[in-house]
């Protein structure tokens, strides 16, 4: 069992030293890598410490946007780190597809089971993922799966927070330093509404259209209108981008683009982007 030591008053650089020391003691390491701020930093730190004795593994499935997969592979190429893309099939698990509150458990269980098989077959000593100290108080079903497979969380073990990782990423010149948070596409669907490849594709196409229009941080919240077979897109923009979205000609263009993806109604949430809001409402 690995625990986080009290980190009050410890600087990001001191935490980095602790992280590097821990990584060097892990032998050959598989890194669960998504291309986000945390896993990208962990992959870079592990490569710096271990060289060819670390490998990043990207789990590809319908819940991963194609743009995120491309960016993750590009980042790895830029820093010279080996990565492997594997296919995961959580979408075929009825427990995942039913979208319960612990949906992430089934996703992470699928990922860690796949990584554990690779580790056994190829003699990797350790599997690690990008959980951080900030995650300790959150509802994290995926952490339950990590515990079942004895997955290490080196960033968390070193007490590293999101602020620490962003600051150190800037020092290292990493392009992910200021990257917006990006959860999987299934997180846009309220718990209890089924997760299907068709819905995930619909959300992905709608979000990609907003990126093409120049928006940086946002979420498409997918709401099924019960009994109609129709869907509503509730868009959460970063607060500083709401006024931009509401002004013509962008307002009309946004509506056209999102409806072209299959949505019948398009709404902009005036409260703006916030984590977890998709499960705070019920359209029934």
XYZ file of N, CA, C and O in Angstrom, residues 40-177:
552
model
N 0.548 13.217 -19.347
C 1.639 13.666 -20.217
C 2.866 14.029 -19.382
O 4.009 13.681 -19.730
N 2.640 14.728 -18.276
C 3.750 15.076 -17.382
C 4.384 13.817 -16.800
O 5.620 13.692 -16.744
N 3.547 12.862 -16.372
C 4.074 11.620 -15.812
C 4.892 10.861 -16.854
O 5.967 10.331 -16.543
N 4.406 10.807 -18.072
C 5.136 10.097 -19.133
C 6.497 10.741 -19.373
O 7.512 10.046 -19.504
N 6.535 12.069 -19.418
C 7.806 12.772 -19.627
C 8.761 12.522 -18.464
O 9.955 12.234 -18.674
N 8.247 12.619 -17.238
C 9.099 12.406 -16.067
C 9.633 10.979 -16.041
O 10.819 10.745 -15.744
N 8.771 10.003 -16.369
C 9.207 8.614 -16.361
C 10.251 8.361 -17.440
O 11.244 7.653 -17.212
N 10.049 8.948 -18.618
C 11.023 8.766 -19.692
C 12.369 9.376 -19.316
O 13.421 8.775 -19.585
N 12.341 10.545 -18.693
C 13.598 11.187 -18.277
C 14.352 10.321 -17.275
O 15.589 10.294 -17.278
N 13.604 9.624 -16.407
C 14.239 8.810 -15.371
C 14.605 7.407 -15.856
O 15.602 6.841 -15.417
N 13.790 6.852 -16.747
C 13.903 5.433 -17.066
C 14.266 5.133 -18.513
O 14.602 3.998 -18.843
N 14.178 6.143 -19.375
C 14.491 5.914 -20.782
C 13.610 4.842 -21.389
O 12.392 4.859 -21.241
N 14.213 3.864 -22.039
C 13.468 2.815 -22.727
C 12.781 1.853 -21.768
O 12.038 0.967 -22.205
N 12.995 2.018 -20.475
C 12.339 1.156 -19.493
C 10.961 1.659 -19.098
O 10.406 1.235 -18.082
N 10.425 2.592 -19.885
C 9.031 2.986 -19.683
C 8.325 2.993 -21.037
O 8.948 3.212 -22.079
N 7.032 2.721 -21.005
C 6.220 2.684 -22.212
C 4.865 3.303 -21.898
O 4.214 2.922 -20.918
N 4.438 4.267 -22.706
C 3.108 4.832 -22.565
C 2.101 3.996 -23.335
O 2.366 3.596 -24.470
N 0.966 3.726 -22.720
C -0.083 2.933 -23.365
C -1.359 3.763 -23.424
O -1.867 4.216 -22.396
N -1.849 3.983 -24.635
C -3.071 4.752 -24.855
C -4.220 3.782 -25.071
O -4.154 2.913 -25.943
N -5.287 3.923 -24.290
C -6.483 3.100 -24.454
C -7.408 3.789 -25.442
O -7.931 4.870 -25.175
N -7.597 3.168 -26.582
C -8.460 3.736 -27.614
C -9.820 3.054 -27.581
O -9.915 1.827 -27.546
N -10.874 3.859 -27.593
C -12.241 3.338 -27.601
C -13.140 4.452 -28.124
O -12.683 5.586 -28.329
N -14.437 4.186 -28.330
C -15.330 5.237 -28.831
C -15.454 6.446 -27.914
O -15.896 7.508 -28.357
N -15.050 6.318 -26.658
C -15.156 7.455 -25.735
C -13.959 8.401 -25.808
O -13.944 9.438 -25.152
N -12.947 8.054 -26.621
C -11.770 8.916 -26.782
C -11.890 9.688 -28.090
O -11.915 9.093 -29.166
N -11.956 11.019 -28.030
C -12.028 11.800 -29.271
C -10.814 11.558 -30.156
O -9.688 11.410 -29.667
N -11.036 11.532 -31.471
C -9.919 11.327 -32.402
C -8.878 12.420 -32.252
O -7.671 12.163 -32.397
N -9.320 13.652 -31.982
C -8.357 14.748 -31.829
C -7.458 14.522 -30.621
O -6.259 14.854 -30.656
N -8.001 13.935 -29.539
C -7.189 13.655 -28.360
C -6.179 12.552 -28.640
O -5.036 12.615 -28.170
N -6.589 11.551 -29.395
C -5.654 10.481 -29.756
C -4.510 11.041 -30.596
O -3.335 10.743 -30.340
N -4.837 11.868 -31.580
C -3.783 12.465 -32.419
C -2.835 13.315 -31.587
O -1.602 13.238 -31.743
N -3.386 14.132 -30.694
C -2.544 14.999 -29.869
C -1.647 14.190 -28.939
O -0.481 14.547 -28.719
N -2.193 13.107 -28.375
C -1.403 12.270 -27.465
C -0.231 11.635 -28.205
O 0.905 11.600 -27.697
N -0.487 11.141 -29.399
C 0.590 10.531 -30.179
C 1.617 11.575 -30.604
O 2.834 11.318 -30.581
N 1.156 12.773 -30.970
C 2.064 13.834 -31.377
C 2.970 14.267 -30.227
O 4.175 14.467 -30.403
N 2.395 14.415 -29.028
C 3.184 14.787 -27.855
C 4.285 13.760 -27.604
O 5.449 14.112 -27.358
N 3.928 12.479 -27.661
C 4.918 11.429 -27.427
C 6.042 11.491 -28.463
O 7.220 11.338 -28.129
N 5.688 11.734 -29.724
C 6.723 11.862 -30.764
C 7.639 13.041 -30.477
O 8.863 12.940 -30.633
N 7.046 14.160 -30.054
C 7.843 15.368 -29.816
C 8.863 15.181 -28.702
O 9.953 15.757 -28.758
N 8.514 14.416 -27.673
C 9.451 14.238 -26.559
C 10.238 12.929 -26.678
O 11.051 12.605 -25.810
N 9.986 12.190 -27.761
C 10.777 10.989 -28.017
C 10.456 9.812 -27.131
O 11.353 9.012 -26.812
N 9.200 9.671 -26.747
C 8.795 8.576 -25.867
C 8.006 7.544 -26.664
O 7.139 7.896 -27.473
N 8.287 6.274 -26.419
C 7.560 5.199 -27.082
C 6.157 5.080 -26.488
O 5.988 5.103 -25.265
N 5.144 4.972 -27.359
C 3.779 4.729 -26.903
C 3.173 3.610 -27.745
O 3.587 3.356 -28.871
N 2.176 2.969 -27.173
C 1.444 1.915 -27.866
C -0.045 2.198 -27.701
O -0.496 2.541 -26.602
N -0.791 2.053 -28.768
C -2.242 2.225 -28.720
C -2.880 0.850 -28.659
O -2.594 -0.021 -29.494
N -3.726 0.639 -27.645
C -4.472 -0.616 -27.541
C -5.968 -0.314 -27.612
O -6.403 0.794 -27.290
N -6.725 -1.270 -28.064
C -8.179 -1.117 -28.129
C -8.786 -1.678 -26.841
O -8.486 -2.806 -26.446
N -9.646 -0.880 -26.195
C -10.388 -1.376 -25.042
C -11.869 -1.447 -25.408
O -12.346 -0.691 -26.250
N -12.574 -2.342 -24.749
C -13.939 -2.671 -25.162
C -14.961 -2.468 -24.053
O -15.927 -3.220 -23.949
N -14.751 -1.443 -23.233
C -15.704 -1.199 -22.160
C -17.120 -0.936 -22.673
O -18.110 -1.236 -22.000
N -17.223 -0.403 -23.891
C -18.540 -0.086 -24.454
C -19.383 -1.358 -24.611
O -20.624 -1.293 -24.636
N -18.725 -2.525 -24.693
C -19.442 -3.795 -24.847
C -19.850 -4.402 -23.513
O -20.523 -5.442 -23.486
N -19.436 -3.772 -22.422
C -19.792 -4.242 -21.085
C -21.131 -3.618 -20.692
O -21.232 -2.404 -20.561
N -22.194 -4.407 -20.486
C -23.502 -3.832 -20.135
C -23.459 -2.966 -18.887
O -24.229 -2.001 -18.774
N -22.566 -3.300 -17.941
C -22.465 -2.505 -16.714
C -21.953 -1.097 -17.008
O -22.352 -0.132 -16.368
N -21.039 -0.986 -17.970
C -20.542 0.330 -18.392
C -21.591 1.052 -19.227
O -21.893 2.226 -18.994
N -22.157 0.359 -20.213
C -23.088 0.981 -21.148
C -24.340 1.507 -20.459
O -24.956 2.474 -20.929
N -24.726 0.896 -19.327
C -25.897 1.372 -18.579
C -25.638 2.716 -17.913
O -26.568 3.376 -17.456
N -24.367 3.119 -17.837
C -23.974 4.446 -17.345
C -24.387 4.694 -15.891
O -25.002 5.721 -15.571
N -24.020 3.783 -14.977
C -24.292 4.033 -13.558
C -23.336 5.081 -13.001
O -22.406 5.530 -13.685
N -23.545 5.461 -11.757
C -22.699 6.480 -11.137
C -21.237 6.048 -11.051
O -20.341 6.887 -11.025
N -21.010 4.737 -11.014
C -19.631 4.236 -10.975
C -19.163 3.733 -12.336
O -18.339 2.815 -12.427
N -19.670 4.343 -13.404
C -19.284 3.955 -14.766
C -17.766 3.910 -14.931
O -17.222 3.008 -15.582
N -17.072 4.874 -14.357
C -15.617 4.948 -14.532
C -14.905 3.717 -13.980
O -13.811 3.378 -14.444
N -15.514 3.063 -12.995
C -14.905 1.845 -12.467
C -14.763 0.800 -13.572
O -13.711 0.176 -13.723
N -15.820 0.607 -14.344
C -15.804 -0.429 -15.368
C -14.834 -0.080 -16.497
O -14.189 -0.969 -17.066
N -14.718 1.204 -16.794
C -13.766 1.647 -17.816
C -12.331 1.394 -17.362
O -11.522 0.808 -18.083
N -12.021 1.838 -16.137
C -10.660 1.660 -15.633
C -10.342 0.182 -15.395
O -9.203 -0.256 -15.584
N -11.334 -0.594 -14.995
C -11.097 -2.025 -14.798
C -10.689 -2.665 -16.128
O -9.753 -3.477 -16.180
N -11.378 -2.297 -17.190
C -11.032 -2.808 -18.521
C -9.607 -2.402 -18.901
O -8.812 -3.220 -19.397
N -9.264 -1.140 -18.662
C -7.922 -0.651 -18.985
C -6.859 -1.382 -18.181
O -5.864 -1.892 -18.734
N -7.040 -1.448 -16.858
C -6.005 -2.029 -16.016
C -5.879 -3.536 -16.230
O -4.782 -4.093 -16.113
N -6.978 -4.188 -16.556
C -6.912 -5.608 -16.879
C -6.058 -5.823 -18.129
O -5.223 -6.742 -18.188
N -6.241 -4.948 -19.136
C -5.440 -5.040 -20.360
C -3.968 -4.766 -20.074
O -3.075 -5.464 -20.588
N -3.693 -3.751 -19.257
C -2.306 -3.420 -18.925
C -1.658 -4.530 -18.104
O -0.467 -4.837 -18.295
N -2.427 -5.135 -17.207
C -1.875 -6.218 -16.390
C -1.482 -7.406 -17.267
O -0.460 -8.065 -17.022
N -2.274 -7.666 -18.287
C -1.937 -8.760 -19.210
C -0.648 -8.449 -19.973
O 0.220 -9.317 -20.120
N -0.511 -7.197 -20.445
C 0.726 -6.796 -21.130
C 1.917 -6.930 -20.187
O 2.988 -7.430 -20.572
N 1.733 -6.470 -18.949
C 2.827 -6.524 -17.977
C 3.272 -7.966 -17.729
O 4.478 -8.247 -17.642
N 2.315 -8.872 -17.614
C 2.675 -10.279 -17.382
C 3.421 -10.857 -18.576
O 4.437 -11.544 -18.422
N 2.905 -10.576 -19.773
C 3.479 -11.185 -20.974
C 4.850 -10.610 -21.322
O 5.702 -11.330 -21.860
N 5.061 -9.333 -21.010
C 6.294 -8.663 -21.445
C 7.230 -8.319 -20.292
O 8.230 -7.611 -20.493
N 6.895 -8.775 -19.093
C 7.780 -8.614 -17.927
C 7.977 -7.152 -17.516
O 9.094 -6.732 -17.202
N 6.904 -6.380 -17.517
C 6.969 -5.034 -16.949
C 6.758 -5.150 -15.444
O 5.925 -5.926 -14.980
N 7.521 -4.374 -14.676
C 7.489 -4.492 -13.221
C 6.331 -3.729 -12.576
O 5.790 -4.168 -11.551
N 5.996 -2.583 -13.154
C 5.048 -1.677 -12.510
C 4.101 -1.097 -13.546
O 4.500 -0.826 -14.680
N 2.851 -0.887 -13.143
C 1.877 -0.138 -13.949
C 1.538 1.128 -13.171
O 1.279 1.076 -11.960
N 1.560 2.261 -13.852
C 1.300 3.540 -13.183
C 0.292 4.353 -13.976
O 0.163 4.194 -15.195
N -0.428 5.221 -13.266
C -1.361 6.119 -13.955
C -1.320 7.495 -13.306
O -0.630 7.705 -12.297
N -2.050 8.447 -13.903
C -1.848 9.850 -13.577
C -2.726 10.432 -12.499
O -2.986 11.642 -12.519
N -3.190 9.648 -11.538
C -3.949 10.229 -10.428
C -3.054 11.192 -9.656
O -1.856 10.957 -9.480
N -3.627 12.308 -9.194
C -2.853 13.335 -8.496
C -3.412 13.562 -7.097
O -4.477 13.048 -6.738
N -2.699 14.364 -6.302
C -3.114 14.601 -4.915
C -4.470 15.277 -4.838
O -5.243 15.030 -3.909
N -4.804 16.124 -5.820
C -6.099 16.809 -5.825
C -7.258 15.824 -5.903
O -8.391 16.161 -5.527
N -7.019 14.635 -6.437
C -8.092 13.667 -6.653
C -8.501 12.936 -5.380
O -9.516 12.242 -5.368
N -7.724 13.099 -4.307
C -7.921 12.270 -3.116
C -9.318 12.408 -2.521
O -9.906 11.440 -2.055
N -9.912 13.601 -2.545
C -11.214 13.794 -1.930
C -12.382 13.638 -2.866
O -13.537 13.748 -2.450
N -12.121 13.382 -4.146
C -13.176 13.273 -5.148
C -13.791 11.876 -5.153
O -13.203 10.916 -4.666
N -14.976 11.794 -5.759
C -15.592 10.491 -6.039
C -14.879 9.922 -7.255
O -15.068 10.378 -8.375
N -14.034 8.924 -7.031
C -13.182 8.390 -8.084
C -13.335 6.872 -8.165
O -12.519 6.117 -7.636
N -14.398 6.390 -8.833
C -14.555 4.938 -8.960
C -13.359 4.268 -9.621
O -13.044 3.114 -9.326
N -12.692 5.011 -10.519
C -11.526 4.437 -11.180
C -10.414 4.096 -10.213
O -9.640 3.163 -10.447
N -10.333 4.845 -9.097
C -9.301 4.563 -8.101
C -9.548 3.225 -7.414
O -8.603 2.573 -6.959
N -10.816 2.809 -7.326
C -11.132 1.495 -6.763
C -10.533 0.405 -7.646
O -9.903 -0.543 -7.159
N -10.723 0.549 -8.955
C -10.141 -0.417 -9.891
C -8.616 -0.408 -9.804
O -7.978 -1.460 -9.842
N -8.041 0.777 -9.662
C -6.579 0.867 -9.549
C -6.080 0.099 -8.331
O -5.057 -0.601 -8.397
N -6.802 0.208 -7.234
C -6.412 -0.519 -6.027
C -6.485 -2.021 -6.219
O -5.628 -2.772 -5.713
N -7.471 -2.488 -6.959
C -7.628 -3.928 -7.184
C -6.491 -4.503 -8.012
O -6.162 -5.689 -7.881
N -5.899 -3.687 -8.877
C -4.805 -4.158 -9.727
C -3.433 -3.681 -9.233
O -2.434 -3.872 -9.923
N -3.394 -3.078 -8.053
C -2.125 -2.574 -7.486
C -1.425 -1.599 -8.428
O -0.206 -1.646 -8.612
N -2.202 -0.701 -9.024
C -1.646 0.302 -9.931
C -1.052 1.435 -9.105
O -1.680 1.942 -8.169
N 0.149 1.850 -9.455
C 0.804 2.948 -8.741
C 0.326 4.298 -9.259
O 0.001 4.447 -10.456
N 0.320 5.290 -8.385
C -0.026 6.674 -8.730
C 1.139 7.567 -8.299
O 1.073 8.231 -7.267
N 2.229 7.585 -9.083
C 3.450 8.288 -8.637
C 3.248 9.770 -8.354
O 3.890 10.318 -7.439
N 2.400 10.445 -9.129
C 2.168 11.869 -8.901
C 1.486 12.091 -7.551
O 1.855 12.981 -6.776
N 0.504 11.281 -7.277
C -0.200 11.380 -5.995
C 0.728 11.025 -4.837
O 0.712 11.688 -3.783
N 1.524 9.979 -5.022
C 2.450 9.561 -3.966
C 3.444 10.669 -3.621
O 3.886 10.780 -2.467
N 3.797 11.483 -4.604
C 4.718 12.601 -4.373
C 3.987 13.862 -3.921
O 4.614 14.913 -3.754
N 2.658 13.771 -3.757
C 1.887 14.921 -3.295
C 1.688 15.998 -4.335
O 1.390 17.151 -3.998
N 1.804 15.647 -5.611
C 1.749 16.656 -6.659
C 0.303 17.026 -6.990
O -0.540 16.155 -7.229
N 0.034 18.320 -7.016
C -1.280 18.849 -7.349
C -1.310 19.284 -8.814
O -0.276 19.347 -9.483
N -2.511 19.615 -9.278
C -2.631 20.105 -10.658
C -1.805 21.377 -10.849
O -1.145 21.557 -11.885
N -1.835 22.252 -9.846
C -1.057 23.496 -9.945
C 0.432 23.197 -10.049
O 1.159 23.832 -10.831
N 0.924 22.230 -9.258
C 2.336 21.834 -9.336
C 2.678 21.339 -10.743
O 3.707 21.720 -11.322
N 1.820 20.483 -11.275
C 2.100 19.856 -12.567
C 2.061 20.879 -13.690
O 2.906 20.865 -14.592
N 1.104 21.788 -13.635
C 1.066 22.839 -14.668
C 2.306 23.732 -14.571
O 2.903 24.086 -15.600
N 2.712 24.088 -13.353
C 3.886 24.950 -13.193
C 5.148 24.267 -13.706
O 5.951 24.876 -14.434
N 5.349 23.010 -13.346
C 6.531 22.285 -13.804
C 6.477 22.018 -15.308
O 7.510 22.054 -15.985
N 5.279 21.774 -15.828
C 5.131 21.571 -17.275
C 5.534 22.826 -18.035
O 6.150 22.756 -19.108
N 5.192 23.994 -17.486
C 5.626 25.259 -18.125
C 7.142 25.382 -18.082
O 7.766 25.787 -19.066
N 7.754 25.039 -16.959
C 9.212 25.103 -16.848
C 9.868 24.205 -17.887
O 10.913 24.542 -18.446
N 9.252 23.061 -18.148
C 9.801 22.106 -19.116
C 9.404 22.443 -20.550
O 9.865 21.777 -21.484
N 8.546 23.437 -20.721
C 8.115 23.819 -22.063
C 7.167 22.825 -22.703
O 7.100 22.730 -23.943
N 6.396 22.110 -21.900
C 5.482 21.111 -22.445
C 4.237 21.793 -23.012
O 3.663 22.683 -22.374
N 3.772 21.369 -24.174
C 2.592 21.998 -24.785
C 1.310 21.728 -24.014
O 0.296 22.379 -24.247
N 1.350 20.781 -23.083
C 0.165 20.447 -22.292
C 0.016 21.316 -21.043
O -0.969 21.177 -20.317
N 0.965 22.217 -20.790
C 0.970 22.970 -19.530
C -0.345 23.687 -19.260
O -0.839 23.708 -18.128
